[in-house]
Amino acid sequence: MTGSTERTLIHGGRIITAVDDYRADILIEAERIVCIGQMLQVGPDTRRIDASGMLVFPGGVDCHTHMENTFGQSVTCDNFVTGTRAAAFGGTTTIIDFALQKPGDSPLDAIARAQGKAASAASVDYSFHVIVTHVDERVLEDMRYAIRHEGVSSFKMFMAYPGTVMSDDAAIFRAMRMVGQHGGMIALHAENGTVIDLLVREAVAQGHTSPRYHALTRPAILEGEATHRGIKLAELAEAPVYFVHLSAKEALKHIIEARDLGIPVFAETCPHYLFFDDSAYANDSFELARYVMSPPLRSKESQNALWTALKTDDLQLISTDHCPYCLKEGYRGHVNQKPLGRDDFSKIPNGVPGIETRMTVVYDGGVRSGRISLNRFVELTSTAPAKLFGLFPKKGTLAIGSDADIVLFSPEESHTISAATQHSDCDFTLFEGRQVTGRVKTVLLRGEPLIDDGRWVGRVGQGQFVARGELRAQW
Ligand code: URP
Ligand code: ZN
Ligand code: ZN
């Protein structure tokens, strides 16, 4: 595959969408898919990509990433350059990242700052959720403006981390009531922050300072409680609600109950909850800082319940919560990373990498192991996030008129995951040493190659902001 021509033909592949599975060629022109058919004939000036033996998917959509996000003193170690390149290698062509409302500023300032970081740095397409940390009439007005005029229609609010980003129930309710009326959605981080804070302070005072106490002070029951409360607030506000990084069966049961009643409640889970469990917190080694994310890893029963819920659509999608901090202080110049909490687990920045491995580990551990179908895999990693967050059908499918964001995936090729061969700036992956079958080979973003047969051919700044519209069409 060489040169840059206006038209591209992907031929001989097996097309997989959330509902289809068939062999056909795809013709791309001016960034979009213009034709899908068998034995398409094209002239010599059309670039041809041979997809024989490949699965051809829509590019992954990851609606929960943190590139160059600041939490307290720590900044995630991937910025839009390194993190979106890693995304592309992992088969993801669109991310929804975060724009943090700082004290005293407006959601619109937060969007402008995030746009400044991503523009000319991202190599995949991107959008933002605003993290709303303060609500008043002016903020509500600016959120409304963001939905209507800035293409930003989702907002994350925290029920945890008191004193920094946590919102109280009244603030969450006010924001929900407004977005419910204006076509937006609140995404909730559901953990009972004030009780967790108490448990953390008690643990540290007792000298329990190693990373495993991170998990012991954030019990599943407090995710369950906050999830239930969040659903009730949304019900009262007559608004849809989305739960990020759902990890525990104690939370899942409330999602299932609400959905069974027809309440517009949605939730994601993440690969780390699907492939790791709380047996990881087995000793007091600081090495376990790699498993410090919020919520923490849960029981094996929770893990099994999450897989079942993905199958039954009680959970709608898999995102990464890619929020990487290095294990080694100073790695590639990154400071205030995990070792910040060497003597006190509560100071370990919360989060793990995942954007480069999502599609592969879910394919290998989900599809190949018989837990989900191939179509459901595409739905969970691309179509559902695109639909839920207002990107569909531009993103999330292979259809005439859709952006030509396309992954050629080699379904039988095995490889071993290692941080040493990845493209993120993070010095570890939870999946280190795992042998997986299925590999991202070639990735196109709006028709232009980012990855060609496993080699980077993309360009920093190739990604574009994607404006999203009102979300109400989804429920
Ligand atoms: O541990 C996590 N999840 N860190 C990222 C911030 C968040 O809450 O999503
Ligand atoms: Zn969160
Ligand atoms: Zn997150």
CSV table of C-alpha atoms and ligand atoms in Angstrom, one decimal:
chain,number,residue,atom,x,y,z
A,1,MET,CA,0.0,0.0,0.0
A,2,THR,CA,1.8,3.2,-1.1
A,3,GLY,CA,0.9,6.7,-2.1
A,4,SER,CA,-2.0,8.8,-1.3
A,5,THR,CA,-4.8,8.6,-3.8
A,6,GLU,CA,-8.4,9.8,-3.6
A,7,ARG,CA,-9.9,6.4,-3.9
A,8,THR,CA,-9.1,3.2,-2.0
A,9,LEU,CA,-10.5,-0.3,-2.5
A,10,ILE,CA,-10.4,-2.8,0.3
A,11,HIS,CA,-10.9,-6.2,-1.4
A,12,GLY,CA,-11.3,-9.8,-0.4
A,13,GLY,CA,-12.0,-9.3,3.3
A,14,ARG,CA,-14.8,-10.6,5.6
A,15,ILE,CA,-16.8,-7.6,6.7
A,16,ILE,CA,-18.1,-7.7,10.3
A,17,THR,CA,-20.4,-5.1,11.8
A,18,ALA,CA,-22.7,-5.3,14.8
A,19,VAL,CA,-25.2,-7.2,12.7
A,20,ASP,CA,-23.5,-8.3,9.5
A,21,ASP,CA,-20.9,-11.0,8.5
A,22,TYR,CA,-20.2,-11.3,4.8
A,23,ARG,CA,-17.5,-11.1,2.2
A,24,ALA,CA,-17.4,-8.0,0.1
A,25,ASP,CA,-15.2,-5.1,-1.1
A,26,ILE,CA,-15.3,-1.6,0.2
A,27,LEU,CA,-14.7,1.4,-1.9
A,28,ILE,CA,-13.6,4.6,-0.2
A,29,GLU,CA,-13.7,8.1,-1.7
A,30,ALA,CA,-13.1,11.5,0.0
A,31,GLU,CA,-12.8,10.0,3.5
A,32,ARG,CA,-16.1,8.0,3.3
A,33,ILE,CA,-17.3,4.6,2.3
A,34,VAL,CA,-19.1,5.1,-1.1
A,35,CYS,CA,-19.8,1.5,-2.1
A,36,ILE,CA,-19.8,-2.0,-0.7
A,37,GLY,CA,-20.2,-4.8,-3.1
A,38,GLN,CA,-18.8,-8.0,-4.5
A,39,MET,CA,-15.9,-8.0,-7.1
A,40,LEU,CA,-15.9,-4.2,-7.4
A,41,GLN,CA,-14.0,-3.0,-10.5
A,42,VAL,CA,-11.8,0.1,-10.2
A,43,GLY,CA,-9.3,1.9,-12.3
A,44,PRO,CA,-5.5,1.8,-11.9
A,45,ASP,CA,-5.4,5.1,-10.0
A,46,THR,CA,-7.3,3.5,-7.1
A,47,ARG,CA,-5.2,2.3,-4.1
A,48,ARG,CA,-5.9,-1.3,-3.4
A,49,ILE,CA,-5.6,-3.0,-0.1
A,50,ASP,CA,-5.8,-6.8,0.0
A,51,ALA,CA,-7.8,-8.0,2.9
A,52,SER,CA,-7.8,-11.7,2.1
A,53,GLY,CA,-7.9,-13.7,5.3
A,54,MET,CA,-8.7,-10.6,7.3
A,55,LEU,CA,-11.7,-9.6,9.3
A,56,VAL,CA,-12.7,-6.1,8.4
A,57,PHE,CA,-14.2,-4.1,11.3
A,58,PRO,CA,-15.3,-0.5,11.9
A,59,GLY,CA,-12.6,1.3,13.8
A,60,GLY,CA,-12.9,1.0,17.5
A,61,VAL,CA,-14.6,3.8,19.5
A,62,ASP,CA,-13.3,4.2,23.0
A,63,CYS,CA,-15.5,6.6,25.0
A,64,HIS,CA,-13.4,6.7,28.1
A,65,THR,CA,-9.8,7.9,27.9
A,66,HIS,CA,-7.6,10.3,29.8
A,67,MET,CA,-4.8,11.8,27.6
A,68,GLU,CA,-2.6,14.3,29.5
A,69,ASN,CA,-5.3,14.6,32.1
A,70,THR,CA,-4.4,16.2,35.4
A,71,PHE,CA,-5.6,14.7,38.7
A,72,GLY,CA,-4.1,16.5,41.8
A,73,GLN,CA,-0.4,16.7,41.2
A,74,SER,CA,-0.3,13.9,38.6
A,75,VAL,CA,-0.6,14.1,34.9
A,76,THR,CA,-1.3,10.9,32.9
A,77,CYS,CA,1.8,9.8,31.0
A,78,ASP,CA,0.2,9.6,27.6
A,79,ASN,CA,-0.6,12.8,25.8
A,80,PHE,CA,-2.6,13.1,22.6
A,81,VAL,CA,0.4,12.2,20.5
A,82,THR,CA,1.5,9.0,22.3
A,83,GLY,CA,-1.9,8.0,23.5
A,84,THR,CA,-3.7,8.2,20.2
A,85,ARG,CA,-0.9,6.5,18.4
A,86,ALA,CA,-1.3,3.7,20.9
A,87,ALA,CA,-5.0,3.8,20.2
A,88,ALA,CA,-4.4,3.3,16.5
A,89,PHE,CA,-2.1,0.4,17.0
A,90,GLY,CA,-4.9,-1.1,19.1
A,91,GLY,CA,-7.5,-0.6,16.4
A,92,THR,CA,-9.3,2.4,17.9
A,93,THR,CA,-9.9,5.3,15.6
A,94,THR,CA,-12.1,7.5,17.8
A,95,ILE,CA,-11.7,8.4,21.4
A,96,ILE,CA,-13.8,10.5,23.8
A,97,ASP,CA,-11.5,12.1,26.3
A,98,PHE,CA,-12.1,14.6,29.1
A,99,ALA,CA,-12.1,18.3,29.5
A,100,LEU,CA,-11.8,19.2,33.2
A,101,GLN,CA,-13.7,22.2,34.6
A,102,LYS,CA,-11.3,23.8,37.1
A,103,PRO,CA,-12.4,25.9,40.1
A,104,GLY,CA,-14.0,29.1,38.9
A,105,ASP,CA,-14.1,28.3,35.2
A,106,SER,CA,-16.8,27.3,32.8
A,107,PRO,CA,-17.3,24.1,31.0
A,108,LEU,CA,-16.6,26.1,27.9
A,109,ASP,CA,-13.1,27.1,29.2
A,110,ALA,CA,-12.5,23.4,29.9
A,111,ILE,CA,-13.5,22.5,26.3
A,112,ALA,CA,-11.3,25.2,24.9
A,113,ARG,CA,-8.3,23.9,26.9
A,114,ALA,CA,-8.9,20.3,25.8
A,115,GLN,CA,-9.2,21.4,22.2
A,116,GLY,CA,-5.9,23.2,22.5
A,117,LYS,CA,-4.2,20.0,23.7
A,118,ALA,CA,-5.7,17.6,21.1
A,119,ALA,CA,-5.6,19.8,18.0
A,120,SER,CA,-2.6,19.1,15.9
A,121,ALA,CA,-1.5,16.3,18.3
A,122,ALA,CA,-4.1,13.6,18.0
A,123,SER,CA,-3.7,11.0,15.2
A,124,VAL,CA,-7.2,9.5,15.7
A,125,ASP,CA,-10.5,11.4,15.8
A,126,TYR,CA,-11.6,12.7,19.2
A,127,SER,CA,-14.4,14.3,21.2
A,128,PHE,CA,-14.8,15.3,24.8
A,129,HIS,CA,-16.9,14.8,27.9
A,130,VAL,CA,-16.7,17.7,30.3
A,131,ILE,CA,-15.9,16.8,33.9
A,132,VAL,CA,-18.2,19.1,35.7
A,133,THR,CA,-17.0,19.9,39.2
A,134,HIS,CA,-19.2,22.9,40.1
A,135,VAL,CA,-22.8,23.6,39.2
A,136,ASP,CA,-24.6,26.9,39.2
A,137,GLU,CA,-27.0,28.7,36.9
A,138,ARG,CA,-24.1,30.0,34.7
A,139,VAL,CA,-22.5,26.5,34.4
A,140,LEU,CA,-25.9,25.0,33.5
A,141,GLU,CA,-26.3,27.6,30.8
A,142,ASP,CA,-22.8,26.9,29.5
A,143,MET,CA,-23.5,23.1,29.5
A,144,ARG,CA,-26.6,23.8,27.4
A,145,TYR,CA,-24.5,25.9,25.0
A,146,ALA,CA,-21.9,23.1,24.8
A,147,ILE,CA,-24.6,20.6,23.7
A,148,ARG,CA,-26.1,23.0,21.1
A,149,HIS,CA,-23.0,24.7,19.8
A,150,GLU,CA,-19.8,23.0,20.8
A,151,GLY,CA,-20.6,19.4,19.8
A,152,VAL,CA,-20.1,18.3,23.4
A,153,SER,CA,-23.2,16.6,24.8
A,154,SER,CA,-22.0,14.4,27.7
A,155,PHE,CA,-20.6,15.4,31.1
A,156,LYS,CA,-18.9,13.3,33.7
A,157,MET,CA,-19.6,13.9,37.4
A,158,PHE,CA,-17.9,12.2,40.4
A,159,MET,CA,-19.7,10.8,43.4
A,160,ALA,CA,-16.2,10.1,44.8
A,161,TYR,CA,-13.0,12.1,45.6
A,162,PRO,CA,-14.5,14.7,48.1
A,163,GLY,CA,-12.6,18.0,48.2
A,164,THR,CA,-11.4,17.7,44.6
A,165,VAL,CA,-13.8,16.7,41.9
A,166,MET,CA,-16.8,15.2,43.8
A,167,SER,CA,-20.2,16.7,43.3
A,168,ASP,CA,-23.0,16.4,45.9
A,169,ASP,CA,-26.3,14.8,45.0
A,170,ALA,CA,-28.1,18.2,44.5
A,171,ALA,CA,-25.5,19.3,42.0
A,172,ILE,CA,-25.7,16.0,40.1
A,173,PHE,CA,-29.5,16.2,40.2
A,174,ARG,CA,-29.5,19.8,38.8
A,175,ALA,CA,-27.1,18.8,36.0
A,176,MET,CA,-29.2,15.7,35.2
A,177,ARG,CA,-32.4,17.7,35.0
A,178,MET,CA,-30.9,20.2,32.6
A,179,VAL,CA,-29.3,17.6,30.3
A,180,GLY,CA,-32.5,15.6,30.4
A,181,GLN,CA,-34.3,18.5,28.9
A,182,HIS,CA,-31.7,19.4,26.3
A,183,GLY,CA,-30.4,16.2,24.8
A,184,GLY,CA,-27.3,15.6,26.9
A,185,MET,CA,-26.2,12.9,29.3
A,186,ILE,CA,-24.5,12.7,32.7
A,187,ALA,CA,-21.8,10.0,33.0
A,188,LEU,CA,-21.4,9.1,36.7
A,189,HIS,CA,-18.3,7.8,38.6
A,190,ALA,CA,-20.4,5.9,41.2
A,191,GLU,CA,-18.6,5.3,44.4
A,192,ASN,CA,-19.6,6.7,47.8
A,193,GLY,CA,-16.7,9.2,48.2
A,194,THR,CA,-17.2,10.4,51.7
A,195,VAL,CA,-17.4,6.9,53.3
A,196,ILE,CA,-14.4,5.8,51.2
A,197,ASP,CA,-12.5,8.9,52.4
A,198,LEU,CA,-13.2,7.9,56.0
A,199,LEU,CA,-12.1,4.3,55.4
A,200,VAL,CA,-8.9,5.5,53.7
A,201,ARG,CA,-8.1,7.9,56.6
A,202,GLU,CA,-8.7,5.1,59.2
A,203,ALA,CA,-6.5,2.6,57.2
A,204,VAL,CA,-3.6,5.1,56.9
A,205,ALA,CA,-3.8,6.0,60.6
A,206,GLN,CA,-3.5,2.3,61.4
A,207,GLY,CA,-0.4,2.1,59.3
A,208,HIS,CA,-2.1,0.2,56.4
A,209,THR,CA,-0.3,2.1,53.7
A,210,SER,CA,0.5,-0.5,51.0
A,211,PRO,CA,-1.4,-0.5,47.6
A,212,ARG,CA,-3.7,-3.4,48.5
A,213,TYR,CA,-5.5,-1.1,51.0
A,214,HIS,CA,-6.7,0.9,48.0
A,215,ALA,CA,-9.0,-2.0,47.2
A,216,LEU,CA,-9.9,-2.7,50.8
A,217,THR,CA,-11.1,0.8,51.4
A,218,ARG,CA,-13.3,1.0,48.3
A,219,PRO,CA,-15.6,-2.0,48.9
A,220,ALA,CA,-18.1,-3.1,46.2
A,221,ILE,CA,-21.1,-2.2,48.4
A,222,LEU,CA,-20.1,1.5,48.1
A,223,GLU,CA,-20.2,1.3,44.3
A,224,GLY,CA,-23.6,-0.5,44.6
A,225,GLU,CA,-24.9,2.2,46.9
A,226,ALA,CA,-23.8,5.1,44.7
A,227,THR,CA,-25.0,3.4,41.5
A,228,HIS,CA,-28.5,3.0,43.1
A,229,ARG,CA,-28.5,6.6,44.2
A,230,GLY,CA,-27.4,7.8,40.8
A,231,ILE,CA,-30.2,5.9,39.1
A,232,LYS,CA,-32.8,7.4,41.5
A,233,LEU,CA,-31.5,10.9,40.9
A,234,ALA,CA,-31.7,10.3,37.2
A,235,GLU,CA,-35.2,8.9,37.5
A,236,LEU,CA,-36.4,11.9,39.4
A,237,ALA,CA,-34.6,14.2,36.9
A,238,GLU,CA,-36.2,12.4,34.0
A,239,ALA,CA,-32.8,12.1,32.4
A,240,PRO,CA,-30.7,9.3,30.9
A,241,VAL,CA,-27.7,8.3,32.9
A,242,TYR,CA,-24.5,6.5,32.0
A,243,PHE,CA,-22.2,4.7,34.5
A,244,VAL,CA,-18.5,4.6,33.8
A,245,HIS,CA,-16.2,1.8,34.7
A,246,LEU,CA,-18.8,-0.4,36.3
A,247,SER,CA,-16.9,-3.2,38.1
A,248,ALA,CA,-19.1,-4.9,40.8
A,249,LYS,CA,-22.1,-7.2,40.8
A,250,GLU,CA,-23.4,-5.1,43.6
A,251,ALA,CA,-23.7,-2.2,41.2
A,252,LEU,CA,-24.7,-4.2,38.2
A,253,LYS,CA,-27.8,-5.5,39.9
A,254,HIS,CA,-29.2,-2.0,40.1
A,255,ILE,CA,-28.5,-1.4,36.4
A,256,ILE,CA,-30.3,-4.6,35.5
A,257,GLU,CA,-33.3,-3.7,37.7
A,258,ALA,CA,-33.6,-0.2,36.3
A,259,ARG,CA,-33.3,-1.4,32.6
A,260,ASP,CA,-35.9,-4.0,33.2
A,261,LEU,CA,-38.2,-1.2,34.3
A,262,GLY,CA,-37.4,0.6,31.0
A,263,ILE,CA,-35.4,3.4,32.7
A,264,PRO,CA,-32.8,4.8,30.3
A,265,VAL,CA,-29.7,3.6,32.3
A,266,PHE,CA,-26.5,2.6,30.5
A,267,ALA,CA,-23.2,1.3,31.7
A,268,GLU,CA,-19.7,0.4,30.5
A,269,THR,CA,-17.2,-1.9,31.9
A,270,CYS,CA,-13.4,-2.1,31.2
A,271,PRO,CA,-11.0,-4.9,30.2
A,272,HIS,CA,-9.2,-4.8,33.5
A,273,TYR,CA,-12.4,-5.8,35.3
A,274,LEU,CA,-13.0,-8.6,32.8
A,275,PHE,CA,-9.6,-10.2,33.0
A,276,PHE,CA,-8.3,-9.5,36.5
A,277,ASP,CA,-9.9,-9.9,39.9
A,278,ASP,CA,-9.2,-9.0,43.5
A,279,SER,CA,-6.9,-12.0,44.1
A,280,ALA,CA,-4.3,-9.6,42.6
A,281,TYR,CA,-4.2,-7.8,45.9
A,282,ALA,CA,-2.4,-10.6,47.5
A,283,ASN,CA,0.5,-9.0,49.4
A,284,ASP,CA,2.0,-5.7,50.6
A,285,SER,CA,4.4,-5.2,47.7
A,286,PHE,CA,4.5,-1.7,46.1
A,287,GLU,CA,4.4,-3.6,42.7
A,288,LEU,CA,0.7,-3.9,43.3
A,289,ALA,CA,0.4,-0.1,42.6
A,290,ARG,CA,-0.1,-1.4,39.0
A,291,TYR,CA,-3.6,-2.5,40.1
A,292,VAL,CA,-4.6,0.8,41.7
A,293,MET,CA,-7.5,2.1,39.7
A,294,SER,CA,-10.9,3.2,40.8
A,295,PRO,CA,-13.1,1.3,41.3
A,296,PRO,CA,-10.6,-1.5,42.2
A,297,LEU,CA,-10.6,-5.0,40.9
A,298,ARG,CA,-13.5,-7.1,42.2
A,299,SER,CA,-14.4,-10.7,43.0
A,300,LYS,CA,-14.4,-13.5,40.5
A,301,GLU,CA,-18.2,-13.6,40.9
A,302,SER,CA,-18.4,-9.9,39.8
A,303,GLN,CA,-16.2,-10.7,36.8
A,304,ASN,CA,-18.4,-13.5,35.7
A,305,ALA,CA,-21.5,-11.3,36.2
A,306,LEU,CA,-19.9,-8.6,34.0
A,307,TRP,CA,-19.3,-11.1,31.1
A,308,THR,CA,-22.9,-12.3,31.4
A,309,ALA,CA,-24.2,-8.7,31.3
A,310,LEU,CA,-22.2,-7.9,28.2
A,311,LYS,CA,-23.9,-10.8,26.5
A,312,THR,CA,-27.4,-9.9,27.6
A,313,ASP,CA,-27.0,-6.1,27.0
A,314,ASP,CA,-27.3,-5.2,30.6
A,315,LEU,CA,-23.9,-3.7,30.0
A,316,GLN,CA,-23.8,-1.9,26.7
A,317,LEU,CA,-20.1,-1.4,25.9
A,318,ILE,CA,-16.4,-1.9,26.8
A,319,SER,CA,-14.2,1.2,27.1
A,320,THR,CA,-10.7,1.3,28.5
A,321,ASP,CA,-10.6,4.1,31.1
A,322,HIS,CA,-7.1,4.5,29.7
A,323,CYS,CA,-5.5,6.5,32.5
A,324,PRO,CA,-1.9,5.6,32.6
A,325,TYR,CA,0.7,6.4,35.2
A,326,CYS,CA,4.2,4.9,35.2
A,327,LEU,CA,5.4,2.5,37.8
A,328,LYS,CA,8.9,4.0,37.6
A,329,GLU,CA,9.2,7.6,38.7
A,330,GLY,CA,10.9,9.6,35.9
A,331,TYR,CA,10.3,7.1,33.2
A,332,ARG,CA,10.6,9.1,29.9
A,333,GLY,CA,10.5,12.2,32.1
A,334,HIS,CA,7.1,11.5,33.7
A,335,VAL,CA,7.1,12.6,37.4
A,336,ASN,CA,4.5,12.3,40.1
A,337,GLN,CA,3.6,8.9,38.9
A,338,LYS,CA,2.6,5.8,40.9
A,339,PRO,CA,5.6,6.0,43.3
A,340,LEU,CA,4.1,9.2,44.7
A,341,GLY,CA,2.2,6.8,47.0
A,342,ARG,CA,5.1,4.6,48.0
A,343,ASP,CA,4.5,5.3,51.7
A,344,ASP,CA,0.7,6.0,51.5
A,345,PHE,CA,-1.6,4.2,49.0
A,346,SER,CA,-4.0,7.1,49.0
A,347,LYS,CA,-1.4,9.2,47.1
A,348,ILE,CA,-1.0,6.6,44.3
A,349,PRO,CA,-2.5,8.2,41.2
A,350,ASN,CA,-5.5,6.0,40.2
A,351,GLY,CA,-5.6,4.5,36.8
A,352,VAL,CA,-4.2,2.0,34.3
A,353,PRO,CA,-3.3,1.9,30.6
A,354,GLY,CA,-5.5,-0.1,28.2
A,355,ILE,CA,-6.1,1.6,24.9
A,356,GLU,CA,-3.6,-0.5,23.0
A,357,THR,CA,-4.9,-3.8,24.2
A,358,ARG,CA,-8.7,-3.4,24.3
A,359,MET,CA,-9.7,-4.8,21.0
A,360,THR,CA,-7.2,-7.7,21.0
A,361,VAL,CA,-7.9,-8.9,24.6
A,362,VAL,CA,-11.6,-8.7,24.1
A,363,TYR,CA,-11.4,-10.6,20.8
A,364,ASP,CA,-9.1,-13.2,22.3
A,365,GLY,CA,-10.7,-13.6,25.7
A,366,GLY,CA,-14.3,-12.8,24.6
A,367,VAL,CA,-14.9,-14.0,21.0
A,368,ARG,CA,-12.3,-16.8,20.8
A,369,SER,CA,-13.2,-18.1,24.2
A,370,GLY,CA,-16.9,-18.2,23.3
A,371,ARG,CA,-18.1,-15.6,25.7
A,372,ILE,CA,-19.4,-13.2,23.1
A,373,SER,CA,-20.1,-13.4,19.3
A,374,LEU,CA,-18.0,-11.6,16.7
A,375,ASN,CA,-20.9,-9.2,16.0
A,376,ARG,CA,-21.3,-8.5,19.7
A,377,PHE,CA,-17.6,-7.8,19.9
A,378,VAL,CA,-18.0,-5.1,17.2
A,379,GLU,CA,-21.1,-3.7,18.9
A,380,LEU,CA,-19.4,-3.5,22.3
A,381,THR,CA,-16.1,-1.9,21.1
A,382,SER,CA,-17.4,0.4,18.3
A,383,THR,CA,-21.1,0.5,17.4
A,384,ALA,CA,-22.7,0.9,20.9
A,385,PRO,CA,-20.3,3.7,22.1
A,386,ALA,CA,-20.8,5.5,18.8
A,387,LYS,CA,-24.6,5.3,19.1
A,388,LEU,CA,-24.8,6.2,22.8
A,389,PHE,CA,-22.6,9.2,22.4
A,390,GLY,CA,-24.0,10.7,19.2
A,391,LEU,CA,-21.3,9.6,16.7
A,392,PHE,CA,-23.3,7.0,14.8
A,393,PRO,CA,-23.5,6.4,11.8
A,394,LYS,CA,-20.5,8.6,11.0
A,395,LYS,CA,-18.5,6.3,13.3
A,396,GLY,CA,-19.2,2.8,14.6
A,397,THR,CA,-20.2,0.9,11.5
A,398,LEU,CA,-19.2,0.0,7.9
A,399,ALA,CA,-21.9,1.5,5.7
A,400,ILE,CA,-22.3,3.7,2.7
A,401,GLY,CA,-21.7,7.3,3.9
A,402,SER,CA,-19.9,6.4,7.1
A,403,ASP,CA,-16.4,7.6,7.7
A,404,ALA,CA,-13.9,5.1,6.4
A,405,ASP,CA,-12.5,4.2,9.8
A,406,ILE,CA,-11.6,0.6,9.2
A,407,VAL,CA,-9.5,-2.1,10.9
A,408,LEU,CA,-8.1,-5.1,9.1
A,409,PHE,CA,-7.7,-7.8,11.7
A,410,SER,CA,-5.8,-11.0,11.4
A,411,PRO,CA,-7.9,-13.5,13.4
A,412,GLU,CA,-5.4,-16.4,13.7
A,413,GLU,CA,-2.2,-14.5,14.3
A,414,SER,CA,-0.8,-14.9,17.8
A,415,HIS,CA,1.5,-12.6,19.7
A,416,THR,CA,2.6,-11.8,23.2
A,417,ILE,CA,1.6,-8.5,24.8
A,418,SER,CA,4.4,-6.5,26.4
A,419,ALA,CA,5.0,-2.9,27.4
A,420,ALA,CA,8.3,-3.1,25.6
A,421,THR,CA,6.7,-3.4,22.2
A,422,GLN,CA,3.8,-1.1,22.8
A,423,HIS,CA,3.5,2.6,21.8
A,424,SER,CA,2.0,4.1,24.9
A,425,ASP,CA,4.4,6.1,27.1
A,426,CYS,CA,3.5,3.9,30.0
A,427,ASP,CA,6.1,1.5,31.4
A,428,PHE,CA,3.7,-1.3,32.1
A,429,THR,CA,0.6,-3.1,30.8
A,430,LEU,CA,-1.6,-5.3,33.0
A,431,PHE,CA,-1.5,-7.9,30.2
A,432,GLU,CA,2.4,-8.3,30.2
A,433,GLY,CA,3.3,-11.7,28.9
A,434,ARG,CA,-0.2,-12.7,27.8
A,435,GLN,CA,-0.3,-14.6,24.6
A,436,VAL,CA,-3.3,-13.6,22.5
A,437,THR,CA,-4.6,-14.7,19.1
A,438,GLY,CA,-5.9,-12.0,16.8
A,439,ARG,CA,-3.9,-9.0,15.7
A,440,VAL,CA,-4.6,-5.5,14.3
A,441,LYS,CA,-2.8,-5.3,11.0
A,442,THR,CA,-4.0,-2.3,9.1
A,443,VAL,CA,-6.0,0.8,10.3
A,444,LEU,CA,-7.5,3.5,8.2
A,445,LEU,CA,-8.8,6.8,9.6
A,446,ARG,CA,-11.3,8.5,7.1
A,447,GLY,CA,-9.6,6.5,4.4
A,448,GLU,CA,-6.1,7.4,5.2
A,449,PRO,CA,-3.8,4.7,6.6
A,450,LEU,CA,-2.5,5.0,10.2
A,451,ILE,CA,-1.1,1.5,10.4
A,452,ASP,CA,-0.1,-0.5,7.4
A,453,ASP,CA,0.6,-4.2,8.1
A,454,GLY,CA,1.7,-3.4,11.6
A,455,ARG,CA,3.8,-0.4,10.8
A,456,TRP,CA,3.0,3.2,11.8
A,457,VAL,CA,2.4,5.3,8.7
A,458,GLY,CA,0.1,7.9,10.4
A,459,ARG,CA,0.8,11.5,11.1
A,460,VAL,CA,0.6,13.5,14.3
A,461,GLY,CA,-2.4,15.8,13.9
A,462,GLN,CA,-4.2,13.5,11.5
A,463,GLY,CA,-7.1,13.2,13.9
A,464,GLN,CA,-10.0,15.7,13.9
A,465,PHE,CA,-12.5,16.8,16.5
A,466,VAL,CA,-15.9,15.2,16.0
A,467,ALA,CA,-18.8,17.4,17.0
A,468,ARG,CA,-21.6,15.4,18.5
A,469,GLY,CA,-25.3,16.3,18.5
A,470,GLU,CA,-28.1,15.9,20.9
A,471,LEU,CA,-28.2,12.3,22.3
A,472,ARG,CA,-31.9,11.8,22.7
A,473,ALA,CA,-32.3,9.6,19.6
A,474,GLN,CA,-30.9,6.7,21.6
A,475,TRP,CA,-33.7,6.2,24.1
B,1,URP,O1,-8.8,5.0,38.4
B,1,URP,C1,-9.3,5.6,37.5
B,1,URP,N1,-10.4,5.2,37.0
B,1,URP,N2,-8.8,6.8,37.1
B,1,URP,C2,-9.3,7.6,36.2
B,1,URP,C3,-10.2,8.6,36.7
B,1,URP,C4,-11.6,8.0,36.7
B,1,URP,O2,-12.2,8.0,37.7
B,1,URP,O3,-12.1,7.7,35.6
B,2,ZN,ZN,-14.1,7.6,37.2
B,3,ZN,ZN,-11.7,7.5,33.8
